[in-house]
Amino acid sequence: MTEKHDMKKLVEEIYAVRDRGDIEGTLALIGDDCTFRMVGNTRLKPLTTEAGGHAFRQAITQLITMWDLSNVKTAGIYVDEDEHMVFAHREGEVRHIPSGVSFYTEFVDKIHFKDGKPVKIVEFVDTLQVAETTKMIQIA
């Protein structure tokens, strides 16, 4: 197996486990030293604040318990072996579990690897849609 194949396979497995709502299974695949951040304006903290350590675990737990991604499919996975990085394009129907609000969206994850494990996940999503859906902000 190549490093490219291994990174792609691990990302596919992470998504499959995450989409089933398995928090512990997802965290076991990612590793202890990973960080997570949604890209967006700093006014949308805590959404856009990088989370590591215990805060990483909390962020992943909150994402899985609040957002149903079971109807989201991976449209493409692109691996940059030289940079040890994966870009995953995902799209589909997302449901905010507490409110029951569903909407179609697309997003991209940029996942940095070190020693075969993700060490940094940067997610490019429609942060305005997320902030409105979670009532973090209200647009009149």
GROMACS .gro file of C-alpha atoms in nm:
model
  140
    1MET     CA    1   0.000   0.000   0.000
    2THR     CA    2   0.112   0.353  -0.069
    3GLU     CA    3   0.098   0.642   0.174
    4LYS     CA    4  -0.152   0.806  -0.063
    5HIS     CA    5  -0.380   0.502  -0.049
    6ASP     CA    6  -0.346   0.475   0.330
    7MET     CA    7  -0.438   0.842   0.390
    8LYS     CA    8  -0.740   0.818   0.158
    9LYS     CA    9  -0.858   0.493   0.317
   10LEU     CA   10  -0.830   0.637   0.669
   11VAL     CA   11  -1.028   0.949   0.574
   12GLU     CA   12  -1.302   0.731   0.421
   13GLU     CA   13  -1.312   0.522   0.738
   14ILE     CA   14  -1.328   0.832   0.962
   15TYR     CA   15  -1.625   0.963   0.764
   16ALA     CA   16  -1.806   0.627   0.774
   17VAL     CA   17  -1.767   0.601   1.152
   18ARG     CA   18  -1.849   0.969   1.211
   19ASP     CA   19  -2.159   0.949   0.989
   20ARG     CA   20  -2.289   0.663   1.206
   21GLY     CA   21  -2.261   0.892   1.510
   22ASP     CA   22  -1.982   0.688   1.673
   23ILE     CA   23  -1.791   0.942   1.884
   24GLU     CA   24  -1.538   0.705   2.041
   25GLY     CA   25  -1.476   0.524   1.712
   26THR     CA   26  -1.414   0.855   1.535
   27LEU     CA   27  -1.176   0.979   1.803
   28ALA     CA   28  -0.986   0.647   1.800
   29LEU     CA   29  -0.918   0.683   1.427
   30ILE     CA   30  -0.802   1.043   1.450
   31GLY     CA   31  -0.552   1.032   1.737
   32ASP     CA   32  -0.475   1.235   2.046
   33ASP     CA   33  -0.270   1.522   1.906
   34CYS     CA   34  -0.511   1.645   1.639
   35THR     CA   35  -0.658   1.996   1.619
   36PHE     CA   36  -0.982   2.110   1.454
   37ARG     CA   37  -1.093   2.447   1.322
   38MET     CA   38  -1.373   2.576   1.101
   39VAL     CA   39  -1.256   2.855   0.873
   40GLY     CA   40  -1.450   3.175   0.930
   41ASN     CA   41  -1.461   3.519   1.080
   42THR     CA   42  -1.326   3.549   1.434
   43ARG     CA   43  -1.659   3.706   1.534
   44LEU     CA   44  -1.803   3.355   1.504
   45LYS     CA   45  -1.600   3.221   1.795
   46PRO     CA   46  -1.613   2.947   1.924
   47LEU     CA   47  -1.697   2.799   1.581
   48THR     CA   48  -1.377   2.933   1.426
   49THR     CA   49  -1.137   2.880   1.716
   50GLU     CA   50  -0.880   2.603   1.674
   51ALA     CA   51  -0.942   2.326   1.928
   52GLY     CA   52  -0.671   2.089   2.050
   53GLY     CA   53  -0.628   1.846   2.339
   54HIS     CA   54  -0.939   1.815   2.557
   55ALA     CA   55  -1.108   2.094   2.356
   56PHE     CA   56  -1.059   1.885   2.039
   57ARG     CA   57  -1.241   1.593   2.198
   58GLN     CA   58  -1.522   1.827   2.307
   59ALA     CA   59  -1.547   1.982   1.959
   60ILE     CA   60  -1.572   1.644   1.785
   61THR     CA   61  -1.823   1.518   2.042
   62GLN     CA   62  -2.037   1.828   1.997
   63LEU     CA   63  -2.023   1.809   1.618
   64ILE     CA   64  -2.132   1.445   1.618
   65THR     CA   65  -2.411   1.489   1.873
   66MET     CA   66  -2.547   1.808   1.712
   67TRP     CA   67  -2.510   1.740   1.338
   68ASP     CA   68  -2.647   1.438   1.152
   69LEU     CA   69  -2.432   1.383   0.843
   70SER     CA   70  -2.573   1.040   0.754
   71ASN     CA   71  -2.704   1.180   0.422
   72VAL     CA   72  -2.375   1.345   0.328
   73LYS     CA   73  -2.162   1.172   0.067
   74THR     CA   74  -1.799   1.218  -0.022
   75ALA     CA   75  -1.781   1.370  -0.370
   76GLY     CA   76  -1.404   1.343  -0.395
   77ILE     CA   77  -1.086   1.287  -0.199
   78TYR     CA   78  -0.763   1.441  -0.323
   79VAL     CA   79  -0.432   1.339  -0.168
   80ASP     CA   80  -0.113   1.545  -0.173
   81GLU     CA   81   0.154   1.293  -0.075
   82ASP     CA   82   0.432   1.551  -0.076
   83GLU     CA   83   0.255   1.769   0.182
   84HIS     CA   84   0.096   1.474   0.371
   85MET     CA   85  -0.243   1.634   0.322
   86VAL     CA   86  -0.590   1.525   0.212
   87PHE     CA   87  -0.867   1.744   0.072
   88ALA     CA   88  -1.212   1.588   0.095
   89HIS     CA   89  -1.513   1.742  -0.079
   90ARG     CA   90  -1.843   1.637   0.080
   91GLU     CA   91  -2.201   1.725  -0.006
   92GLY     CA   92  -2.554   1.638   0.092
   93GLU     CA   93  -2.837   1.693   0.336
   94VAL     CA   94  -2.722   1.799   0.685
   95ARG     CA   95  -2.958   1.795   0.984
   96HIS     CA   96  -2.908   2.001   1.298
   97ILE     CA   97  -3.033   1.749   1.555
   98PRO     CA   98  -3.151   1.987   1.833
   99SER     CA   99  -3.366   2.201   1.602
  100GLY     CA  100  -3.450   1.942   1.336
  101VAL     CA  101  -3.349   2.192   1.066
  102SER     CA  102  -3.212   2.029   0.750
  103PHE     CA  103  -3.040   2.185   0.452
  104TYR     CA  104  -2.829   2.086   0.154
  105THR     CA  105  -2.467   2.197   0.168
  106GLU     CA  106  -2.116   2.132   0.046
  107PHE     CA  107  -1.795   2.156   0.243
  108VAL     CA  108  -1.426   2.071   0.221
  109ASP     CA  109  -1.201   1.926   0.488
  110LYS     CA  110  -0.825   1.980   0.470
  111ILE     CA  111  -0.661   1.709   0.678
  112HIS     CA  112  -0.290   1.722   0.760
  113PHE     CA  113  -0.117   1.393   0.843
  114LYS     CA  114   0.192   1.304   1.045
  115ASP     CA  115   0.310   0.948   1.100
  116GLY     CA  116  -0.004   0.814   0.933
  117LYS     CA  117  -0.254   0.995   1.158
  118PRO     CA  118  -0.447   1.321   1.119
  119VAL     CA  119  -0.284   1.601   1.321
  120LYS     CA  120  -0.484   1.899   1.195
  121ILE     CA  121  -0.832   1.924   1.043
  122VAL     CA  122  -0.942   2.251   0.886
  123GLU     CA  123  -1.303   2.260   0.768
  124PHE     CA  124  -1.436   2.499   0.505
  125VAL     CA  125  -1.812   2.524   0.559
  126ASP     CA  126  -2.083   2.784   0.523
  127THR     CA  127  -2.026   2.926   0.871
  128LEU     CA  128  -2.313   3.173   0.828
  129GLN     CA  129  -2.554   2.881   0.770
  130VAL     CA  130  -2.412   2.701   1.075
  131ALA     CA  131  -2.432   3.013   1.293
  132GLU     CA  132  -2.792   3.085   1.186
  133THR     CA  133  -2.904   2.724   1.231
  134THR     CA  134  -2.755   2.699   1.580
  135LYS     CA  135  -2.902   3.042   1.672
  136MET     CA  136  -2.552   3.177   1.732
  137ILE     CA  137  -2.662   3.473   1.521
  138GLN     CA  138  -2.993   3.587   1.381
  139ILE     CA  139  -3.037   3.765   1.051
  140ALA     CA  140  -3.345   3.985   1.031
   0.00000   0.00000   0.00000
